[in-house]
CSV table of C-alpha atoms in Angstrom, one decimal:
chain,number,residue,atom,x,y,z
A,1,UNK,CA,4.8,22.6,-8.4
A,2,UNK,CA,6.1,19.7,-6.3
A,3,UNK,CA,9.1,18.2,-8.2
A,4,UNK,CA,10.3,15.8,-5.5
A,5,UNK,CA,8.7,12.5,-4.5
A,6,UNK,CA,8.6,11.3,-0.9
A,7,UNK,CA,11.1,8.6,-1.8
A,8,UNK,CA,13.5,11.1,-3.2
A,9,UNK,CA,13.0,13.4,-0.2
A,10,UNK,CA,13.7,10.7,2.3
A,11,UNK,CA,16.9,9.8,0.5
A,12,UNK,CA,17.8,13.5,0.5
A,13,UNK,CA,17.2,13.7,4.2
A,14,UNK,CA,19.9,11.2,5.1
A,15,UNK,CA,22.9,12.5,6.9
A,16,UNK,CA,25.3,14.4,4.5
A,17,UNK,CA,28.4,12.5,3.7
A,18,UNK,CA,27.1,9.1,4.8
A,19,UNK,CA,28.6,6.6,2.4
A,20,UNK,CA,25.9,4.8,0.4
A,21,UNK,CA,27.0,2.3,-2.1
A,22,UNK,CA,25.8,3.4,-5.6
A,23,UNK,CA,24.4,0.1,-6.7
A,24,UNK,CA,21.8,-0.1,-3.8
A,25,UNK,CA,20.9,3.6,-4.5
A,26,UNK,CA,20.3,3.5,-8.2
A,27,UNK,CA,19.9,-0.1,-9.4
A,28,UNK,CA,16.1,0.2,-9.8
A,29,UNK,CA,16.4,3.4,-11.9
A,30,UNK,CA,19.1,2.0,-14.1
A,31,UNK,CA,17.3,-1.3,-14.7
A,32,UNK,CA,14.1,0.6,-15.8
A,33,UNK,CA,16.1,2.8,-18.2
A,34,UNK,CA,18.6,0.2,-19.6
A,35,UNK,CA,16.5,-0.4,-22.7
A,36,UNK,CA,16.2,3.3,-23.6
A,37,UNK,CA,20.0,3.7,-22.9
A,38,UNK,CA,20.6,1.3,-25.8
A,39,UNK,CA,20.7,-2.0,-23.8
A,40,UNK,CA,23.6,-1.0,-21.5
A,41,UNK,CA,23.6,0.0,-17.9
A,42,UNK,CA,25.8,2.8,-16.6
A,43,UNK,CA,27.5,1.6,-13.5
A,44,UNK,CA,30.6,2.4,-11.6
A,45,UNK,CA,31.1,-1.3,-10.7
A,46,UNK,CA,34.3,-2.8,-12.0
A,47,UNK,CA,36.1,0.6,-12.3
A,48,UNK,CA,39.9,0.2,-12.2
A,49,UNK,CA,40.2,2.0,-8.9
A,50,UNK,CA,38.8,4.5,-6.4
A,51,UNK,CA,39.3,8.2,-7.1
A,52,UNK,CA,42.7,9.5,-6.1
A,53,UNK,CA,43.7,12.9,-4.8
A,54,UNK,CA,44.7,15.3,-7.6
A,55,UNK,CA,45.7,18.9,-7.9
A,56,UNK,CA,42.9,21.5,-7.9
A,57,UNK,CA,42.7,24.5,-10.2
A,58,UNK,CA,44.4,27.5,-8.7
A,59,UNK,CA,41.2,29.3,-7.9
A,60,UNK,CA,40.0,26.6,-5.5
A,61,UNK,CA,43.4,25.1,-4.5
A,62,UNK,CA,43.0,26.3,-0.9
A,63,UNK,CA,39.3,25.7,-0.5
A,64,UNK,CA,38.6,22.3,-2.0
A,65,UNK,CA,39.9,18.8,-2.4
A,66,UNK,CA,40.1,17.3,-5.9
A,67,UNK,CA,40.2,13.8,-7.2
A,68,UNK,CA,40.7,12.1,-10.5
A,69,UNK,CA,40.4,8.6,-11.9
A,70,UNK,CA,39.3,6.4,-14.7
A,71,UNK,CA,36.0,4.5,-14.7
A,72,UNK,CA,35.2,1.0,-16.0
A,73,UNK,CA,34.3,2.3,-19.4
A,74,UNK,CA,37.7,4.0,-19.8
A,75,UNK,CA,36.5,7.5,-19.1
A,76,UNK,CA,38.8,9.8,-17.2
A,77,UNK,CA,37.0,11.9,-14.6
A,78,UNK,CA,37.5,14.7,-12.1
A,79,UNK,CA,35.8,15.4,-8.8
A,80,UNK,CA,36.0,18.3,-6.4
A,81,UNK,CA,34.6,18.8,-2.9
A,82,UNK,CA,34.8,22.2,-1.2
A,83,UNK,CA,35.8,22.4,2.4
A,84,UNK,CA,32.5,24.2,3.1
A,85,UNK,CA,30.4,21.7,1.0
A,86,UNK,CA,26.7,22.6,1.0
A,87,UNK,CA,25.8,18.9,0.6
A,88,UNK,CA,24.8,19.3,-3.1
A,89,UNK,CA,26.5,18.0,-6.3
A,90,UNK,CA,26.8,19.4,-9.8
A,91,UNK,CA,27.3,16.7,-12.4
A,92,UNK,CA,28.8,18.3,-15.5
A,93,UNK,CA,28.4,17.2,-19.2
A,94,UNK,CA,31.0,18.8,-21.4
A,95,UNK,CA,30.5,20.0,-25.0
A,96,UNK,CA,32.2,19.2,-28.3
A,97,UNK,CA,32.4,16.6,-29.3
A,98,UNK,CA,36.2,16.4,-29.4
A,99,UNK,CA,37.6,14.0,-32.0
A,100,UNK,CA,40.3,12.3,-29.9
A,101,UNK,CA,40.6,8.5,-30.3
A,102,UNK,CA,40.2,7.7,-26.6
A,103,UNK,CA,39.3,9.6,-23.4
A,104,UNK,CA,41.2,12.8,-22.9
A,105,UNK,CA,42.6,12.9,-19.3
A,106,UNK,CA,42.9,16.6,-19.4
A,107,UNK,CA,39.3,17.4,-20.5
A,108,UNK,CA,37.4,17.0,-17.2
A,109,UNK,CA,40.2,18.8,-15.3
A,110,UNK,CA,39.9,21.7,-17.7
A,111,UNK,CA,36.2,21.8,-17.4
A,112,UNK,CA,36.5,22.0,-13.6
A,113,UNK,CA,38.9,25.0,-14.0
A,114,UNK,CA,36.4,26.7,-16.3
A,115,UNK,CA,33.5,26.2,-13.8
A,116,UNK,CA,35.2,26.6,-10.5
A,117,UNK,CA,32.5,29.2,-9.7
A,118,UNK,CA,30.2,26.2,-8.8
A,119,UNK,CA,32.7,24.9,-6.3
A,120,UNK,CA,33.2,28.4,-4.9
A,121,UNK,CA,29.5,28.5,-4.4
A,122,UNK,CA,29.8,25.4,-2.1
A,123,UNK,CA,28.8,22.6,-4.6
A,124,UNK,CA,30.7,19.5,-5.1
A,125,UNK,CA,31.5,18.9,-8.8
A,126,UNK,CA,31.9,15.8,-11.0
A,127,UNK,CA,32.7,15.7,-14.7
A,128,UNK,CA,33.6,12.9,-17.1
A,129,UNK,CA,35.9,13.2,-20.2
A,130,UNK,CA,33.8,10.5,-21.9
A,131,UNK,CA,35.3,7.2,-22.9
A,132,UNK,CA,36.2,8.4,-26.4
A,133,UNK,CA,36.1,11.3,-28.8
A,134,UNK,CA,33.7,11.6,-31.6
A,135,UNK,CA,29.9,11.8,-31.8
A,136,UNK,CA,27.7,9.8,-29.4
A,137,UNK,CA,25.2,11.5,-27.2
A,138,UNK,CA,23.9,8.4,-25.4
A,139,UNK,CA,27.5,7.2,-24.9
A,140,UNK,CA,28.3,10.6,-23.3
A,141,UNK,CA,25.1,10.4,-21.2
A,142,UNK,CA,26.1,7.0,-19.9
A,143,UNK,CA,29.5,8.3,-18.9
A,144,UNK,CA,27.9,11.3,-17.3
A,145,UNK,CA,25.7,9.1,-15.2
A,146,UNK,CA,28.6,6.9,-14.3
A,147,UNK,CA,30.6,9.7,-12.9
A,148,UNK,CA,27.7,10.6,-10.7
A,149,UNK,CA,27.7,7.0,-9.4
A,150,UNK,CA,31.4,7.2,-8.8
A,151,UNK,CA,30.9,10.3,-6.7
A,152,UNK,CA,28.1,8.7,-4.7
A,153,UNK,CA,30.1,5.5,-4.2
A,154,UNK,CA,32.9,7.6,-2.6
A,155,UNK,CA,31.1,10.4,-0.8
A,156,UNK,CA,27.5,9.2,-0.3
A,157,UNK,CA,24.2,10.5,-1.7
A,158,UNK,CA,24.1,14.3,-2.0
A,159,UNK,CA,21.2,16.3,-0.6
A,160,UNK,CA,20.6,17.6,-4.2
A,161,UNK,CA,22.1,16.5,-7.5
A,162,UNK,CA,21.9,19.1,-10.3
A,163,UNK,CA,23.0,18.2,-13.8
A,164,UNK,CA,24.7,20.8,-15.9
A,165,UNK,CA,25.5,20.8,-19.6
A,166,UNK,CA,27.2,23.4,-21.8
A,167,UNK,CA,27.0,23.5,-25.6
A,168,UNK,CA,26.7,20.0,-27.0
A,169,UNK,CA,26.9,19.0,-23.4
A,170,UNK,CA,23.5,20.6,-23.1
A,171,UNK,CA,22.2,18.0,-25.5
A,172,UNK,CA,24.1,15.3,-23.4
A,173,UNK,CA,22.7,16.5,-20.1
A,174,UNK,CA,19.2,16.8,-21.4
A,175,UNK,CA,19.5,13.2,-22.8
A,176,UNK,CA,21.0,12.0,-19.5
A,177,UNK,CA,18.0,13.4,-17.6
A,178,UNK,CA,15.6,11.7,-20.0
A,179,UNK,CA,17.3,8.3,-20.0
A,180,UNK,CA,18.5,8.0,-16.4
A,181,UNK,CA,15.8,10.2,-14.8
A,182,UNK,CA,12.3,9.0,-14.4
A,183,UNK,CA,9.0,10.0,-15.9
A,184,UNK,CA,7.6,11.1,-12.5
A,185,UNK,CA,10.6,12.7,-10.8
A,186,UNK,CA,12.0,9.8,-8.8
A,187,UNK,CA,15.4,9.5,-10.6
A,188,UNK,CA,18.8,10.5,-9.4
A,189,UNK,CA,18.7,14.1,-10.7
A,190,UNK,CA,16.8,16.9,-9.0
A,191,UNK,CA,17.3,19.7,-11.5
A,192,UNK,CA,18.8,20.5,-14.8
A,193,UNK,CA,20.9,23.5,-15.9
A,194,UNK,CA,21.5,23.9,-19.6
A,195,UNK,CA,23.8,26.7,-20.7
A,196,UNK,CA,24.2,27.7,-24.4
A,197,UNK,CA,22.8,24.3,-25.2
A,198,UNK,CA,22.5,22.6,-28.6
A,199,UNK,CA,19.0,21.6,-27.9
A,200,UNK,CA,17.4,21.0,-31.3
A,201,UNK,CA,18.9,17.5,-31.3
A,202,UNK,CA,21.0,15.8,-33.9
A,203,UNK,CA,18.5,15.3,-36.7
A,204,UNK,CA,17.7,19.0,-36.9
A,205,UNK,CA,20.3,20.8,-34.9
A,206,UNK,CA,22.9,20.7,-37.6
A,207,UNK,CA,20.7,21.6,-40.6
A,208,UNK,CA,22.3,25.1,-40.8
A,209,UNK,CA,25.7,23.4,-41.1
A,210,UNK,CA,24.4,21.2,-43.9
A,211,UNK,CA,23.2,24.3,-45.6
A,212,UNK,CA,26.5,26.1,-45.1
A,213,UNK,CA,28.4,23.2,-46.6
A,214,UNK,CA,26.3,23.1,-49.9
A,215,UNK,CA,26.0,26.9,-50.2
A,216,UNK,CA,29.7,27.4,-49.6
A,217,UNK,CA,30.5,24.8,-52.3
A,218,UNK,CA,28.1,26.5,-54.8
A,219,UNK,CA,29.9,29.8,-54.4
A,220,UNK,CA,33.4,28.7,-53.7
A,221,UNK,CA,33.9,25.4,-55.5
A,222,UNK,CA,37.0,24.7,-53.5
A,223,UNK,CA,35.9,22.1,-50.8
A,224,UNK,CA,36.6,19.9,-52.7
A,225,UNK,CA,38.5,21.6,-55.5
A,226,UNK,CA,37.7,20.4,-59.1
A,227,UNK,CA,41.1,18.6,-59.3
A,228,UNK,CA,40.6,16.8,-56.0
A,229,UNK,CA,38.6,13.5,-55.6
A,230,UNK,CA,34.9,14.3,-55.5
A,231,UNK,CA,32.6,13.1,-52.8
A,232,UNK,CA,29.0,13.9,-51.6
A,233,UNK,CA,29.1,16.9,-49.3
A,234,UNK,CA,27.0,15.2,-46.6
A,235,UNK,CA,30.0,13.0,-46.0
A,236,UNK,CA,32.1,15.8,-44.6
A,237,UNK,CA,35.3,14.2,-46.0
A,238,UNK,CA,36.0,11.0,-47.8
A,239,UNK,CA,36.4,8.0,-45.4
A,240,UNK,CA,40.0,8.0,-44.1
A,241,UNK,CA,40.7,11.6,-45.3
A,242,UNK,CA,41.8,14.4,-43.0
A,243,UNK,CA,41.9,18.2,-43.3
A,244,UNK,CA,43.8,20.6,-41.1
A,245,UNK,CA,42.2,23.7,-39.7
A,246,UNK,CA,44.7,25.8,-41.6
A,247,UNK,CA,43.7,24.1,-44.9
A,248,UNK,CA,40.1,24.7,-44.2
A,249,UNK,CA,40.7,28.3,-43.2
A,250,UNK,CA,42.6,29.0,-46.4
A,251,UNK,CA,39.8,27.7,-48.6
A,252,UNK,CA,37.2,29.9,-46.8
A,253,UNK,CA,39.6,32.8,-46.9
A,254,UNK,CA,40.4,32.7,-50.6
A,255,UNK,CA,36.6,32.6,-51.4
A,256,UNK,CA,35.2,35.1,-48.9
A,257,UNK,CA,38.1,37.0,-47.3
A,258,UNK,CA,36.4,36.4,-44.0
A,259,UNK,CA,39.4,37.3,-41.9
A,260,UNK,CA,40.2,40.4,-43.9
A,261,UNK,CA,39.1,43.9,-43.3
A,262,UNK,CA,36.2,44.7,-45.7
A,263,UNK,CA,38.3,47.2,-47.7
A,264,UNK,CA,40.9,44.4,-48.4
A,265,UNK,CA,38.4,42.0,-49.9
A,266,UNK,CA,37.8,41.7,-53.6
A,267,UNK,CA,34.3,42.5,-54.8
A,268,UNK,CA,33.8,38.8,-55.5
A,269,UNK,CA,34.9,37.8,-52.0
A,270,UNK,CA,32.6,40.3,-50.5
A,271,UNK,CA,29.6,39.2,-52.6
A,272,UNK,CA,30.4,35.5,-51.7
A,273,UNK,CA,30.6,36.4,-48.0
A,274,UNK,CA,27.3,38.4,-48.2
A,275,UNK,CA,25.5,35.6,-50.0
A,276,UNK,CA,26.7,32.8,-47.7
A,277,UNK,CA,25.9,34.6,-44.5
A,278,UNK,CA,22.5,35.8,-45.7
A,279,UNK,CA,21.4,32.4,-47.0
A,280,UNK,CA,22.6,30.4,-44.0
A,281,UNK,CA,22.0,32.8,-41.2
A,282,UNK,CA,25.5,32.1,-39.9
A,283,UNK,CA,27.4,35.2,-38.9
A,284,UNK,CA,30.7,36.0,-40.4
A,285,UNK,CA,32.5,35.6,-37.1
A,286,UNK,CA,31.6,31.9,-36.8
A,287,UNK,CA,31.6,30.7,-40.4
A,288,UNK,CA,34.9,28.9,-40.0
A,289,UNK,CA,34.0,27.0,-36.9
A,290,UNK,CA,30.6,25.9,-38.5
A,291,UNK,CA,32.4,24.9,-41.7
A,292,UNK,CA,34.9,22.9,-39.7
A,293,UNK,CA,32.1,21.0,-37.9
A,294,UNK,CA,30.4,20.4,-41.3
A,295,UNK,CA,33.7,18.9,-42.4
A,296,UNK,CA,35.5,16.9,-39.7
A,297,UNK,CA,32.6,16.2,-37.3
A,298,UNK,CA,30.3,15.3,-40.2
A,299,UNK,CA,33.0,12.9,-41.3
A,300,UNK,CA,33.1,11.4,-37.9
A,301,UNK,CA,29.3,11.1,-37.8
A,302,UNK,CA,28.9,9.6,-41.3
A,303,UNK,CA,32.1,7.6,-41.8
A,304,UNK,CA,32.8,6.4,-38.3
A,305,UNK,CA,29.5,6.3,-36.4
A,306,UNK,CA,27.0,5.5,-39.2
A,307,UNK,CA,29.1,3.3,-41.4
A,308,UNK,CA,29.0,5.6,-44.4
A,309,UNK,CA,25.3,6.2,-44.3
A,310,UNK,CA,23.9,9.7,-44.8
A,311,UNK,CA,21.6,11.2,-42.0
A,312,UNK,CA,21.3,14.6,-43.6
A,313,UNK,CA,18.9,16.1,-46.2
A,314,UNK,CA,18.3,19.3,-48.0
A,315,UNK,CA,15.6,18.1,-50.4
A,316,UNK,CA,12.7,20.5,-50.6
A,317,UNK,CA,14.7,23.4,-49.1
A,318,UNK,CA,14.3,26.7,-50.8
A,319,UNK,CA,17.4,28.8,-50.2
A,320,UNK,CA,16.8,32.6,-50.0
A,321,UNK,CA,18.7,35.8,-49.4
A,322,UNK,CA,21.4,35.6,-52.1
A,323,UNK,CA,21.8,38.0,-55.0
A,324,UNK,CA,20.3,35.3,-57.3
A,325,UNK,CA,18.2,32.8,-55.5
A,326,UNK,CA,17.0,31.1,-58.6
A,327,UNK,CA,20.5,30.3,-59.8
A,328,UNK,CA,21.5,29.1,-56.3
A,329,UNK,CA,18.6,26.7,-56.0
A,330,UNK,CA,19.2,25.3,-59.5
A,331,UNK,CA,22.9,24.8,-58.8
A,332,UNK,CA,23.2,23.8,-55.2
A,333,UNK,CA,24.0,20.1,-54.4
A,334,UNK,CA,20.9,18.2,-53.2
A,335,UNK,CA,20.7,14.9,-51.3
A,336,UNK,CA,18.2,12.9,-49.3
A,337,UNK,CA,18.9,11.2,-46.0
A,338,UNK,CA,19.2,7.4,-45.7
A,339,UNK,CA,16.2,6.5,-43.6
A,340,UNK,CA,18.1,4.2,-41.2
A,341,UNK,CA,20.9,6.7,-40.8
A,342,UNK,CA,18.5,9.5,-39.8
A,343,UNK,CA,16.7,7.1,-37.4
A,344,UNK,CA,20.0,6.2,-35.7
A,345,UNK,CA,21.1,9.8,-35.3
A,346,UNK,CA,17.7,10.8,-34.1
A,347,UNK,CA,17.6,8.0,-31.5
A,348,UNK,CA,21.1,8.9,-30.3
A,349,UNK,CA,20.6,12.6,-29.9
A,350,UNK,CA,17.1,13.9,-30.4
A,351,UNK,CA,15.2,14.9,-27.2
A,352,UNK,CA,11.7,13.7,-26.3
A,353,UNK,CA,11.0,16.3,-23.7
A,354,UNK,CA,10.3,13.6,-21.1
A,355,UNK,CA,11.6,15.4,-18.0
A,356,UNK,CA,10.0,15.6,-14.6
A,357,UNK,CA,12.3,17.9,-12.7
A,358,UNK,CA,13.0,21.6,-12.9
A,359,UNK,CA,15.0,22.7,-16.0
A,360,UNK,CA,16.6,26.1,-16.1
A,361,UNK,CA,18.3,27.2,-19.3
A,362,UNK,CA,20.7,30.1,-19.7
A,363,UNK,CA,21.6,31.3,-23.2
A,364,UNK,CA,23.6,34.1,-24.6
A,365,UNK,CA,21.5,36.0,-27.0
A,366,UNK,CA,24.5,36.7,-29.3
A,367,UNK,CA,25.7,33.1,-29.3
A,368,UNK,CA,27.0,32.5,-32.8
A,369,UNK,CA,27.7,28.8,-32.4
A,370,UNK,CA,24.6,27.4,-30.7
A,371,UNK,CA,22.1,30.0,-31.9
A,372,UNK,CA,19.7,31.2,-29.2
A,373,UNK,CA,16.8,29.8,-31.4
A,374,UNK,CA,17.8,26.4,-30.0
A,375,UNK,CA,15.9,27.5,-27.0
A,376,UNK,CA,12.8,27.9,-29.0
A,377,UNK,CA,13.2,24.3,-30.3
A,378,UNK,CA,13.6,23.0,-26.7
A,379,UNK,CA,10.6,24.9,-25.4
A,380,UNK,CA,8.5,23.4,-28.3
A,381,UNK,CA,9.9,20.0,-27.5
A,382,UNK,CA,8.8,20.2,-23.9
A,383,UNK,CA,5.4,21.7,-24.9
A,384,UNK,CA,4.9,18.9,-27.3
A,385,UNK,CA,5.6,16.4,-24.6
A,386,UNK,CA,3.3,18.1,-22.1
A,387,UNK,CA,6.3,19.1,-19.8
A,388,UNK,CA,6.6,22.8,-20.4
A,389,UNK,CA,5.7,23.5,-16.8
A,390,UNK,CA,9.1,22.2,-15.8
A,391,UNK,CA,11.0,24.8,-17.9
A,392,UNK,CA,12.3,28.3,-17.1
A,393,UNK,CA,14.5,29.9,-19.8
A,394,UNK,CA,16.7,32.9,-19.1
A,395,UNK,CA,18.7,34.9,-21.6
A,396,UNK,CA,21.7,37.2,-21.3
A,397,UNK,CA,23.1,40.0,-23.4
A,398,UNK,CA,26.4,38.2,-24.1
A,399,UNK,CA,27.9,36.7,-27.2
A,400,UNK,CA,30.4,34.1,-26.0
A,401,UNK,CA,29.5,30.5,-26.6
A,402,UNK,CA,32.0,28.5,-24.5
A,403,UNK,CA,31.8,30.6,-21.4
A,404,UNK,CA,29.4,33.0,-19.8
A,405,UNK,CA,29.7,35.4,-16.8
A,406,UNK,CA,30.6,33.6,-13.6
A,407,UNK,CA,28.1,35.8,-11.8
A,408,UNK,CA,25.5,34.5,-14.3
A,409,UNK,CA,26.3,30.9,-13.7
A,410,UNK,CA,26.1,31.4,-9.9
A,411,UNK,CA,22.8,33.1,-10.2
A,412,UNK,CA,21.3,30.5,-12.5
A,413,UNK,CA,22.6,27.6,-10.2
A,414,UNK,CA,21.2,29.3,-7.1
A,415,UNK,CA,17.8,29.9,-8.8
A,416,UNK,CA,17.6,26.3,-9.9
A,417,UNK,CA,18.5,25.0,-6.4
A,418,UNK,CA,15.9,27.2,-4.8
A,419,UNK,CA,13.3,26.0,-7.3
A,420,UNK,CA,14.1,22.4,-6.5
A,421,UNK,CA,14.0,23.0,-2.7
A,422,UNK,CA,10.8,25.0,-2.6
A,423,UNK,CA,8.9,23.7,-5.6
A,424,UNK,CA,8.3,27.3,-6.7
A,425,UNK,CA,9.4,28.2,-10.2
A,426,UNK,CA,11.0,31.7,-10.2
A,427,UNK,CA,10.3,34.2,-12.9
A,428,UNK,CA,13.0,35.5,-15.3
A,429,UNK,CA,12.7,38.8,-13.5
A,430,UNK,CA,13.4,37.3,-10.1
A,431,UNK,CA,16.5,35.5,-11.5
A,432,UNK,CA,17.8,38.7,-13.0
A,433,UNK,CA,17.2,40.7,-9.7
A,434,UNK,CA,19.1,38.1,-7.7
A,435,UNK,CA,22.2,38.5,-9.9
A,436,UNK,CA,23.8,41.6,-8.4
A,437,UNK,CA,24.5,39.8,-5.1
A,438,UNK,CA,26.5,37.2,-7.0
A,439,UNK,CA,28.2,39.8,-9.1
A,440,UNK,CA,29.6,41.3,-5.9
A,441,UNK,CA,31.5,38.1,-5.4
A,442,UNK,CA,32.1,36.7,-8.9
A,443,UNK,CA,33.4,38.2,-12.1
A,444,UNK,CA,31.6,38.9,-15.3
A,445,UNK,CA,28.8,41.1,-14.2
A,446,UNK,CA,25.0,40.7,-14.8
A,447,UNK,CA,23.6,40.6,-18.3
A,448,UNK,CA,20.1,39.0,-17.9
A,449,UNK,CA,17.3,40.3,-20.2
A,450,UNK,CA,14.0,39.0,-18.7
A,451,UNK,CA,12.0,40.4,-21.5
A,452,UNK,CA,13.8,38.6,-24.3
A,453,UNK,CA,12.1,35.8,-26.2
A,454,UNK,CA,13.8,33.9,-29.1
A,455,UNK,CA,12.2,33.6,-32.5
A,456,UNK,CA,11.1,30.2,-33.7
A,457,UNK,CA,13.9,27.8,-34.6
A,458,UNK,CA,12.8,27.6,-38.2
A,459,UNK,CA,12.7,31.4,-38.5
A,460,UNK,CA,16.4,31.1,-38.6
A,461,UNK,CA,17.1,27.6,-39.8
A,462,UNK,CA,15.6,26.2,-43.1
A,463,UNK,CA,12.9,23.6,-42.2
A,464,UNK,CA,12.9,20.3,-44.0
A,465,UNK,CA,9.6,19.0,-45.3
A,466,UNK,CA,7.6,17.6,-42.4
A,467,UNK,CA,10.2,18.8,-39.9
A,468,UNK,CA,8.4,21.6,-38.1
A,469,UNK,CA,6.7,19.5,-35.4
A,470,UNK,CA,8.4,19.0,-32.0
A,471,UNK,CA,9.6,16.9,-30.4
A,472,UNK,CA,11.6,15.6,-33.3
A,473,UNK,CA,11.4,12.1,-31.6
A,474,UNK,CA,8.5,11.3,-29.3
A,475,UNK,CA,8.9,9.2,-26.2
A,476,UNK,CA,6.7,6.6,-27.9
A,477,UNK,CA,9.0,6.5,-31.0
A,478,UNK,CA,12.0,6.2,-28.8
A,479,UNK,CA,10.5,3.2,-27.0
A,480,UNK,CA,9.7,1.6,-30.4
A,481,UNK,CA,13.2,2.1,-31.7
A,482,UNK,CA,14.7,0.9,-28.5
A,483,UNK,CA,13.2,-2.6,-29.1
A,484,UNK,CA,15.0,-2.8,-32.5
A,485,UNK,CA,18.4,-4.3,-32.2
A,486,UNK,CA,21.3,-2.2,-33.4
A,487,UNK,CA,19.5,1.2,-33.5
A,488,UNK,CA,21.5,4.2,-32.6
A,489,UNK,CA,25.2,5.0,-32.4
A,490,UNK,CA,27.5,2.4,-30.8
A,491,UNK,CA,29.5,3.5,-27.7
């Protein structure tokens, strides 16, 4: 496969470090994608000031120079350039979303500290904190593209630019590549690394959290409690309401005893816990974090981003696995999505599969937050778009969601860069066999399982009627919606 055009190759062959103003380098790409980006162009022009020197994380304090700043959209960012820079750049998209009001100045610096392994491998690094907290995949994609432009404006066009996203950042990075890349591989990104990514998109990727919310309420009846103001569960919380993590934890604990040893739970708590985990497919260890998302992040999506409209549905879902499925299905709360709300969430975050550069994914098989079956959804998305040839998926025998082995990250990054440079897609076995050399330098060990293949997404997550085809949003549908004013989630 040849994933690089002559135009891109010529730009890559320019002398490393040569300063090249970003507007001359990417104006054409941004203009072509402005409509799909929601009518706005991501540009570093008008930013308050150039990057300023900043402290580096301890692990790279003696081997790199770090910078920080704030772009014209109000997003704080962090940059790092190693002393032995290999000429390539990793642009990072962080997960979440956090729910801060504005941009968090500590977020991108914290992400650099978490992924110093990439700088230790010789790559420059750039990450945005995004301009605000709360949901908004295209907003985050624009801010991710902007930090790339900030880097290029300061240091020149890298030889290679690789885009990395972790967790929800995987959704953001994949969307960035679709919107700011190009259909035939001539955009600013040469390759895409998605790690533990939420890759089923917004319109389907949260269905198991919708199911958790209604199933939990059926068994527990305490979120909300009978004496509290009632509201539809798809809302997360009533507009303007808040709930602390401690309050949420106490409600789940009193119903299921999820933090107690099994022998300390009541029989009813154990049965509730067994029913909820069996029906939703969510493991006991992550029930609380998923319920929190289905509370406070759903509230952000519905009340703040969609003006109170409901994008979620469980109509037609048959819940199975409880001690009495018939009673559960008769009693569980049901609701249908508002058509325009579902459209707006889909346009914002669903993936079309329209990528033309190498994509390597790395996913922990035991990830209890972004289930490994998200990878099956992404493969089906690219297959449906006719782009599966651009994808290599790798899996590790790990269970952490927010961070994997440093040796694994270094291996995946090197494999992706090699694929980009040679045009030859490696096999999963070749990736795994290259890991020990990186494990000799970096922590965490090697855990690749080249033989592993995830089950279909809907083997784990209840499908909604008509919701088994992929991509969830085609490139044609995206283009049609892009011509309608006001579609999507506002930045």
